[in-house]
PDB file of C-alpha atoms in Angstrom:
ATOM      1  CA  GLN A  22     -22.382  43.770  18.436  1.00 88.00           C
ATOM      2  CA  ASN A  23     -26.348  43.420  18.582  1.00 89.00           C
ATOM      3  CA  TYR A  24     -25.998  45.278  15.206  1.00 92.00           C
ATOM      4  CA  ILE A  25     -24.181  42.606  13.531  1.00 93.00           C
ATOM      5  CA  LEU A  26     -25.978  39.784  15.061  1.00 92.00           C
ATOM      6  CA  GLU A  27     -28.988  41.204  13.675  1.00 93.00           C
ATOM      7  CA  ALA A  28     -27.310  41.523  10.294  1.00 94.00           C
ATOM      8  CA  GLU A  29     -26.019  38.146  10.107  1.00 94.00           C
ATOM      9  CA  ARG A  30     -29.328  36.822  11.313  1.00 93.00           C
ATOM     10  CA  GLN A  31     -30.971  38.081   8.215  1.00 94.00           C
ATOM     11  CA  LEU A  32     -28.023  37.188   5.950  1.00 95.00           C
ATOM     12  CA  ASN A  33     -28.148  33.481   7.220  1.00 94.00           C
ATOM     13  CA  GLU A  34     -31.372  33.275   5.484  1.00 91.00           C
ATOM     14  CA  ASN A  35     -30.567  30.872   2.657  1.00 92.00           C
ATOM     15  CA  THR A  36     -33.616  31.275   0.684  1.00 94.00           C
ATOM     16  CA  ILE A  37     -32.755  34.947  -0.033  1.00 95.00           C
ATOM     17  CA  TYR A  38     -28.885  35.300   0.154  1.00 96.00           C
ATOM     18  CA  LYS A  39     -26.226  32.951  -0.564  1.00 94.00           C
ATOM     19  CA  LYS A  40     -22.518  33.175   0.364  1.00 93.00           C
ATOM     20  CA  ILE A  41     -20.350  33.151  -3.136  1.00 91.00           C
ATOM     21  CA  ASP A  42     -16.641  32.779  -3.978  1.00 88.00           C
ATOM     22  CA  PHE A  43     -16.263  35.983  -5.657  1.00 84.00           C
ATOM     23  CA  LYS A  44     -14.032  35.829  -8.704  1.00 83.00           C
ATOM     24  CA  GLU A  45     -12.020  38.578 -10.267  1.00 78.00           C
ATOM     25  CA  GLY A  46     -13.586  39.934 -13.489  1.00 87.00           C
ATOM     26  CA  ILE A  47     -17.392  39.460 -12.388  1.00 91.00           C
ATOM     27  CA  LEU A  48     -17.862  43.316 -12.308  1.00 93.00           C
ATOM     28  CA  GLU A  49     -15.963  44.347 -15.227  1.00 92.00           C
ATOM     29  CA  ASP A  50     -18.304  41.633 -17.125  1.00 94.00           C
ATOM     30  CA  LEU A  51     -21.266  42.896 -15.669  1.00 95.00           C
ATOM     31  CA  ALA A  52     -20.249  46.250 -16.724  1.00 95.00           C
ATOM     32  CA  ARG A  53     -19.629  45.429 -19.934  1.00 95.00           C
ATOM     33  CA  LYS A  54     -23.407  43.908 -20.175  1.00 96.00           C
ATOM     34  CA  SER A  55     -24.926  46.916 -18.888  1.00 97.00           C
ATOM     35  CA  ASN A  56     -23.295  48.879 -21.569  1.00 96.00           C
ATOM     36  CA  ASN A  57     -24.492  46.316 -24.322  1.00 97.00           C
ATOM     37  CA  PHE A  58     -28.140  47.294 -23.076  1.00 98.00           C
ATOM     38  CA  PHE A  59     -27.541  50.894 -23.648  1.00 98.00           C
ATOM     39  CA  ARG A  60     -25.550  50.549 -27.157  1.00 97.00           C
ATOM     40  CA  TYR A  61     -28.465  48.251 -28.410  1.00 98.00           C
ATOM     41  CA  LEU A  62     -31.124  50.877 -27.250  1.00 98.00           C
ATOM     42  CA  ARG A  63     -28.999  53.475 -29.241  1.00 98.00           C
ATOM     43  CA  LYS A  64     -28.810  51.594 -32.144  1.00 97.00           C
ATOM     44  CA  LYS A  65     -32.591  51.317 -32.182  1.00 96.00           C
ATOM     45  CA  GLY A  66     -32.847  54.970 -31.768  1.00 97.00           C
ATOM     46  CA  LYS A  67     -34.634  54.557 -28.198  1.00 97.00           C
ATOM     47  CA  ILE A  68     -31.958  56.570 -26.387  1.00 97.00           C
ATOM     48  CA  THR A  69     -29.741  59.459 -27.617  1.00 97.00           C
ATOM     49  CA  ASP A  70     -26.010  60.069 -27.925  1.00 97.00           C
ATOM     50  CA  LYS A  71     -26.014  62.271 -24.602  1.00 97.00           C
ATOM     51  CA  GLU A  72     -28.025  59.389 -22.829  1.00 97.00           C
ATOM     52  CA  LEU A  73     -25.886  56.588 -24.063  1.00 97.00           C
ATOM     53  CA  SER A  74     -22.872  58.766 -22.710  1.00 96.00           C
ATOM     54  CA  TYR A  75     -24.675  59.121 -19.297  1.00 96.00           C
ATOM     55  CA  PHE A  76     -25.425  55.391 -19.192  1.00 97.00           C
ATOM     56  CA  THR A  77     -22.345  54.031 -20.004  1.00 96.00           C
ATOM     57  CA  ILE A  78     -19.882  52.803 -17.473  1.00 94.00           C
ATOM     58  CA  GLU A  79     -16.290  53.718 -18.347  1.00 88.00           C
ATOM     59  CA  HIS A  80     -14.114  50.761 -18.398  1.00 73.00           C
ATOM     60  CA  LYS A  81     -11.412  52.540 -16.617  1.00 66.00           C
ATOM     61  CA  LYS A  82     -13.637  53.404 -13.769  1.00 70.00           C
ATOM     62  CA  THR A  83     -13.749  51.032 -10.988  1.00 70.00           C
ATOM     63  CA  THR A  84     -17.291  49.098 -10.385  1.00 82.00           C
ATOM     64  CA  ASN A  85     -18.096  48.214  -6.542  1.00 91.00           C
ATOM     65  CA  LEU A  86     -19.893  45.659  -5.103  1.00 94.00           C
ATOM     66  CA  GLY A  87     -23.270  46.656  -3.178  1.00 95.00           C
ATOM     67  CA  LYS A  88     -23.076  47.449   0.510  1.00 96.00           C
ATOM     68  CA  PHE A  89     -25.371  45.846   2.855  1.00 96.00           C
ATOM     69  CA  TYR A  90     -26.482  47.582   6.038  1.00 96.00           C
ATOM     70  CA  LEU A  91     -29.429  47.835   8.317  1.00 96.00           C
ATOM     71  CA  LEU A  92     -31.648  50.843   9.350  1.00 94.00           C
ATOM     72  CA  PRO A  93     -32.579  49.917  13.251  1.00 92.00           C
ATOM     73  CA  LYS A  94     -36.381  49.848  13.497  1.00 90.00           C
ATOM     74  CA  ILE A  95     -36.643  51.837  16.986  1.00 90.00           C
ATOM     75  CA  HIS A  96     -40.433  52.088  16.668  1.00 89.00           C
ATOM     76  CA  LYS A  97     -40.581  48.307  17.033  1.00 85.00           C
ATOM     77  CA  HIS A  98     -38.950  48.003  20.322  1.00 83.00           C
ATOM     78  CA  LEU A  99     -35.710  48.740  22.008  1.00 83.00           C
ATOM     79  CA  SER A 100     -34.127  45.856  22.808  1.00 83.00           C
ATOM     80  CA  ASN A 101     -33.131  43.119  20.219  1.00 84.00           C
ATOM     81  CA  VAL A 102     -33.822  45.873  17.531  1.00 88.00           C
ATOM     82  CA  PRO A 103     -34.791  44.722  14.224  1.00 90.00           C
ATOM     83  CA  GLY A 104     -33.268  46.008  11.057  1.00 92.00           C
ATOM     84  CA  ARG A 105     -34.656  47.187   7.686  1.00 93.00           C
ATOM     85  CA  PRO A 106     -32.158  45.602   5.221  1.00 94.00           C
ATOM     86  CA  ILE A 107     -30.406  48.019   2.531  1.00 96.00           C
ATOM     87  CA  ILE A 108     -28.090  47.068  -0.279  1.00 96.00           C
ATOM     88  CA  SER A 109     -26.770  50.241  -1.226  1.00 95.00           C
ATOM     89  CA  ASN A 110     -26.473  50.089  -5.464  1.00 94.00           C
ATOM     90  CA  CYS A 111     -24.205  53.289  -5.864  1.00 93.00           C
ATOM     91  CA  GLY A 112     -21.454  52.452  -8.055  1.00 93.00           C
ATOM     92  CA  THR A 113     -22.250  48.791  -8.998  1.00 95.00           C
ATOM     93  CA  PRO A 114     -22.562  47.297 -12.253  1.00 95.00           C
ATOM     94  CA  THR A 115     -26.362  47.061 -12.333  1.00 96.00           C
ATOM     95  CA  GLU A 116     -27.070  50.874 -10.956  1.00 96.00           C
ATOM     96  CA  LYS A 117     -27.128  52.602 -14.408  1.00 97.00           C
ATOM     97  CA  VAL A 118     -29.855  49.862 -15.699  1.00 98.00           C
ATOM     98  CA  SER A 119     -31.706  50.191 -12.475  1.00 98.00           C
ATOM     99  CA  GLU A 120     -31.977  53.770 -13.061  1.00 98.00           C
ATOM    100  CA  PHE A 121     -33.132  53.354 -16.404  1.00 98.00           C
ATOM    101  CA  LEU A 122     -35.554  50.810 -15.223  1.00 98.00           C
ATOM    102  CA  ASP A 123     -36.881  53.447 -12.683  1.00 97.00           C
ATOM    103  CA  ASP A 124     -37.538  55.830 -15.268  1.00 97.00           C
ATOM    104  CA  LYS A 125     -39.706  53.929 -17.405  1.00 97.00           C
ATOM    105  CA  LEU A 126     -41.605  52.033 -14.546  1.00 97.00           C
ATOM    106  CA  LYS A 127     -42.580  54.975 -12.470  1.00 96.00           C
ATOM    107  CA  PRO A 128     -45.334  56.105 -15.132  1.00 94.00           C
ATOM    108  CA  GLU A 129     -46.744  52.749 -14.715  1.00 95.00           C
ATOM    109  CA  MET A 130     -46.769  52.413 -11.238  1.00 95.00           C
ATOM    110  CA  GLN A 131     -48.417  55.861 -11.010  1.00 93.00           C
ATOM    111  CA  LYS A 132     -51.200  54.801 -13.234  1.00 91.00           C
ATOM    112  CA  SER A 133     -51.923  51.655 -11.043  1.00 88.00           C
ATOM    113  CA  TRP A 134     -55.648  52.168  -9.309  1.00 83.00           C
ATOM    114  CA  SER A 135     -54.020  51.208  -5.815  1.00 81.00           C
ATOM    115  CA  PHE A 136     -51.113  53.580  -6.054  1.00 88.00           C
ATOM    116  CA  ILE A 137     -50.763  56.065  -3.151  1.00 89.00           C
ATOM    117  CA  LYS A 138     -47.942  58.302  -3.537  1.00 89.00           C
ATOM    118  CA  ASP A 139     -47.803  59.413   0.382  1.00 92.00           C
ATOM    119  CA  THR A 140     -49.989  60.391   3.417  1.00 93.00           C
ATOM    120  CA  ASN A 141     -51.221  63.583   1.694  1.00 96.00           C
ATOM    121  CA  ASP A 142     -52.463  61.480  -1.407  1.00 93.00           C
ATOM    122  CA  SER A 143     -53.758  58.856   0.982  1.00 89.00           C
ATOM    123  CA  ILE A 144     -56.045  61.729   2.845  1.00 91.00           C
ATOM    124  CA  SER A 145     -57.012  63.337  -0.560  1.00 92.00           C
ATOM    125  CA  LYS A 146     -58.364  59.709  -1.997  1.00 88.00           C
ATOM    126  CA  ILE A 147     -60.002  58.967   1.542  1.00 85.00           C
ATOM    127  CA  ASN A 148     -61.878  62.486   1.280  1.00 88.00           C
ATOM    128  CA  ARG A 149     -63.235  61.419  -2.244  1.00 88.00           C
ATOM    129  CA  ILE A 150     -65.002  58.843  -0.845  1.00 85.00           C
ATOM    130  CA  HIS A 151     -68.426  60.341  -0.430  1.00 83.00           C
ATOM    131  CA  SER A 152     -70.563  57.446   1.138  1.00 85.00           C
ATOM    132  CA  ILE A 153     -69.056  54.372   3.346  1.00 84.00           C
ATOM    133  CA  PRO A 154     -71.623  51.996   4.216  1.00 86.00           C
ATOM    134  CA  LYS A 155     -72.088  51.791   8.251  1.00 89.00           C
ATOM    135  CA  ASP A 156     -71.061  48.210   8.309  1.00 93.00           C
ATOM    136  CA  ALA A 157     -67.839  48.718   6.529  1.00 89.00           C
ATOM    137  CA  LEU A 158     -64.748  47.372   8.158  1.00 88.00           C
ATOM    138  CA  LEU A 159     -61.941  49.539   7.231  1.00 83.00           C
ATOM    139  CA  VAL A 160     -58.605  47.645   7.275  1.00 84.00           C
ATOM    140  CA  THR A 161     -54.970  47.749   6.547  1.00 82.00           C
ATOM    141  CA  VAL A 162     -52.735  44.938   5.120  1.00 82.00           C
ATOM    142  CA  ASP A 163     -48.936  44.762   5.458  1.00 85.00           C
ATOM    143  CA  VAL A 164     -46.580  42.354   3.613  1.00 88.00           C
ATOM    144  CA  VAL A 165     -43.680  41.231   5.768  1.00 86.00           C
ATOM    145  CA  GLY A 166     -40.502  41.854   4.050  1.00 88.00           C
ATOM    146  CA  LEU A 167     -42.118  42.576   0.938  1.00 92.00           C
ATOM    147  CA  TYR A 168     -38.757  43.546  -1.125  1.00 93.00           C
ATOM    148  CA  PRO A 169     -36.943  40.446  -0.372  1.00 92.00           C
ATOM    149  CA  SER A 170     -40.061  37.994  -0.572  1.00 91.00           C
ATOM    150  CA  ILE A 171     -40.930  38.837  -4.460  1.00 95.00           C
ATOM    151  CA  PRO A 172     -40.005  35.668  -6.346  1.00 95.00           C
ATOM    152  CA  HIS A 173     -37.901  36.649  -9.333  1.00 96.00           C
ATOM    153  CA  LYS A 174     -40.239  34.850 -11.830  1.00 96.00           C
ATOM    154  CA  ALA A 175     -43.729  36.421 -10.339  1.00 96.00           C
ATOM    155  CA  GLY A 176     -42.334  39.737 -10.141  1.00 96.00           C
ATOM    156  CA  LEU A 177     -40.977  39.804 -13.787  1.00 97.00           C
ATOM    157  CA  GLU A 178     -44.356  38.282 -14.852  1.00 97.00           C
ATOM    158  CA  ALA A 179     -46.264  41.203 -13.029  1.00 96.00           C
ATOM    159  CA  LEU A 180     -43.740  43.825 -14.767  1.00 97.00           C
ATOM    160  CA  GLU A 181     -44.752  42.128 -17.996  1.00 97.00           C
ATOM    161  CA  TRP A 182     -48.472  42.526 -17.203  1.00 96.00           C
ATOM    162  CA  ALA A 183     -48.208  46.220 -16.324  1.00 96.00           C
ATOM    163  CA  LEU A 184     -46.065  46.939 -19.382  1.00 97.00           C
ATOM    164  CA  ASN A 185     -48.150  45.203 -21.727  1.00 96.00           C
ATOM    165  CA  LYS A 186     -51.024  47.663 -20.753  1.00 93.00           C
ATOM    166  CA  ARG A 187     -49.005  50.377 -22.523  1.00 93.00           C
ATOM    167  CA  SER A 188     -50.598  52.240 -25.551  1.00 90.00           C
ATOM    168  CA  CYS A 189     -47.506  53.668 -26.961  1.00 89.00           C
ATOM    169  CA  PRO A 190     -44.353  51.785 -25.596  1.00 93.00           C
ATOM    170  CA  ASP A 191     -41.195  53.547 -26.243  1.00 94.00           C
ATOM    171  CA  VAL A 192     -38.939  50.582 -25.121  1.00 96.00           C
ATOM    172  CA  ALA A 193     -40.169  47.216 -26.015  1.00 97.00           C
ATOM    173  CA  THR A 194     -41.480  45.063 -23.106  1.00 97.00           C
ATOM    174  CA  GLU A 195     -38.958  42.270 -23.909  1.00 97.00           C
ATOM    175  CA  ASP A 196     -36.237  44.711 -23.564  1.00 98.00           C
ATOM    176  CA  LEU A 197     -37.181  46.052 -20.311  1.00 98.00           C
ATOM    177  CA  ILE A 198     -37.892  42.728 -18.842  1.00 98.00           C
ATOM    178  CA  GLU A 199     -34.487  41.658 -19.747  1.00 98.00           C
ATOM    179  CA  MET A 200     -32.691  44.393 -18.120  1.00 98.00           C
ATOM    180  CA  ALA A 201     -35.066  43.683 -14.895  1.00 98.00           C
ATOM    181  CA  GLU A 202     -33.781  40.145 -14.808  1.00 98.00           C
ATOM    182  CA  PHE A 203     -30.127  41.660 -15.151  1.00 98.00           C
ATOM    183  CA  VAL A 204     -30.691  43.627 -12.047  1.00 97.00           C
ATOM    184  CA  LEU A 205     -32.300  41.227  -9.895  1.00 97.00           C
ATOM    185  CA  SER A 206     -30.130  38.174 -11.005  1.00 96.00           C
ATOM    186  CA  ASN A 207     -26.652  40.132  -9.894  1.00 96.00           C
ATOM    187  CA  ASN A 208     -27.301  41.816  -6.840  1.00 95.00           C
ATOM    188  CA  TYR A 209     -23.816  41.253  -5.302  1.00 95.00           C
ATOM    189  CA  PHE A 210     -22.648  42.899  -2.108  1.00 96.00           C
ATOM    190  CA  GLU A 211     -20.526  42.513   0.775  1.00 95.00           C
ATOM    191  CA  PHE A 212     -20.968  42.795   4.537  1.00 94.00           C
ATOM    192  CA  SER A 213     -18.081  42.108   6.921  1.00 89.00           C
ATOM    193  CA  ASP A 214     -15.574  39.822   5.241  1.00 86.00           C
ATOM    194  CA  SER A 215     -17.828  37.712   3.277  1.00 90.00           C
ATOM    195  CA  VAL A 216     -19.375  38.282  -0.214  1.00 94.00           C
ATOM    196  CA  LYS A 217     -22.906  37.402  -0.941  1.00 95.00           C
ATOM    197  CA  GLN A 218     -25.729  37.355  -3.701  1.00 96.00           C
ATOM    198  CA  GLN A 219     -29.352  38.051  -3.190  1.00 96.00           C
ATOM    199  CA  ILE A 220     -31.415  35.280  -4.993  1.00 95.00           C
ATOM    200  CA  SER A 221     -34.891  36.339  -4.124  1.00 94.00           C
ATOM    201  CA  GLY A 222     -36.720  39.708  -4.209  1.00 94.00           C
ATOM    202  CA  THR A 223     -34.979  43.039  -4.646  1.00 94.00           C
ATOM    203  CA  ALA A 224     -33.046  45.205  -2.669  1.00 91.00           C
ATOM    204  CA  MET A 225     -33.946  48.517  -1.128  1.00 92.00           C
ATOM    205  CA  GLY A 226     -31.375  50.490  -2.208  1.00 93.00           C
ATOM    206  CA  THR A 227     -31.519  49.907  -6.102  1.00 95.00           C
ATOM    207  CA  LYS A 228     -33.444  52.432  -7.512  1.00 96.00           C
ATOM    208  CA  PHE A 229     -35.921  50.336  -9.557  1.00 97.00           C
ATOM    209  CA  ALA A 230     -36.986  48.382  -6.411  1.00 96.00           C
ATOM    210  CA  PRO A 231     -40.152  50.604  -5.231  1.00 95.00           C
ATOM    211  CA  ALA A 232     -41.767  50.507  -8.854  1.00 96.00           C
ATOM    212  CA  PHE A 233     -40.875  46.609  -9.227  1.00 97.00           C
ATOM    213  CA  ALA A 234     -42.435  46.036  -5.753  1.00 96.00           C
ATOM    214  CA  CYS A 235     -45.505  48.490  -6.254  1.00 94.00           C
ATOM    215  CA  LEU A 236     -46.339  46.825  -9.721  1.00 96.00           C
ATOM    216  CA  PHE A 237     -46.022  43.500  -8.261  1.00 96.00           C
ATOM    217  CA  MET A 238     -48.623  44.145  -5.415  1.00 94.00           C
ATOM    218  CA  ASP A 239     -50.685  46.002  -7.960  1.00 94.00           C
ATOM    219  CA  GLN A 240     -51.259  42.638  -9.861  1.00 94.00           C
ATOM    220  CA  VAL A 241     -51.452  40.845  -6.318  1.00 93.00           C
ATOM    221  CA  GLU A 242     -54.370  42.866  -5.377  1.00 91.00           C
ATOM    222  CA  THR A 243     -56.201  42.907  -8.949  1.00 91.00           C
ATOM    223  CA  ASN A 244     -56.118  39.292  -8.748  1.00 90.00           C
ATOM    224  CA  PHE A 245     -57.221  38.884  -5.267  1.00 87.00           C
ATOM    225  CA  LEU A 246     -60.356  41.348  -5.806  1.00 83.00           C
ATOM    226  CA  ARG A 247     -61.276  39.717  -8.946  1.00 81.00           C
ATOM    227  CA  GLU A 248     -61.518  36.501  -7.198  1.00 67.00           C
TER     228      GLU A 248
END
């Protein structure tokens, strides 16, 4: 009961999610749009026939709505436990496009100056700092609810900013931006007996979300330190 109440509390945030009257044919239409992206890339010679076959959604295969669930944050407290929202992207019409974007964005994410892969990478970078002033303040900053808080427009602008720094792009920036907008704008999912659409940010559970969020924060941090 508490799990459901926490989910409903989050899903009632109308700046992030909205309830929709889901119509038949939406998923099939989105699957066709996804396939069109990859046919276009094959026509331009950006992917191989084998890749086209992998990324194509078969029309006979049923595509799914995303599934909303929570990962309880028991490290916070053990009563009224908050939940980390996840929207499973498996089998949805945007899954293949998100996977393709993840492959193209990860290298750019890893080039960003503030990128930290994991704890060991963080420790290694700290060890490379030879001299820290005695009056220095070491701080950490956390963005509350980062993934759903990224405005689509600002997030896409950050992607464009990062992608335009590539010296030899294999896929045009405008094509990747269009694909990213497709994923962000069509995140339909179900919970309990209702269907909702995420209208802000991205969802943990879609493959390109970590790179999208990291590149957005890279631009935010770069602009902040420049000022």
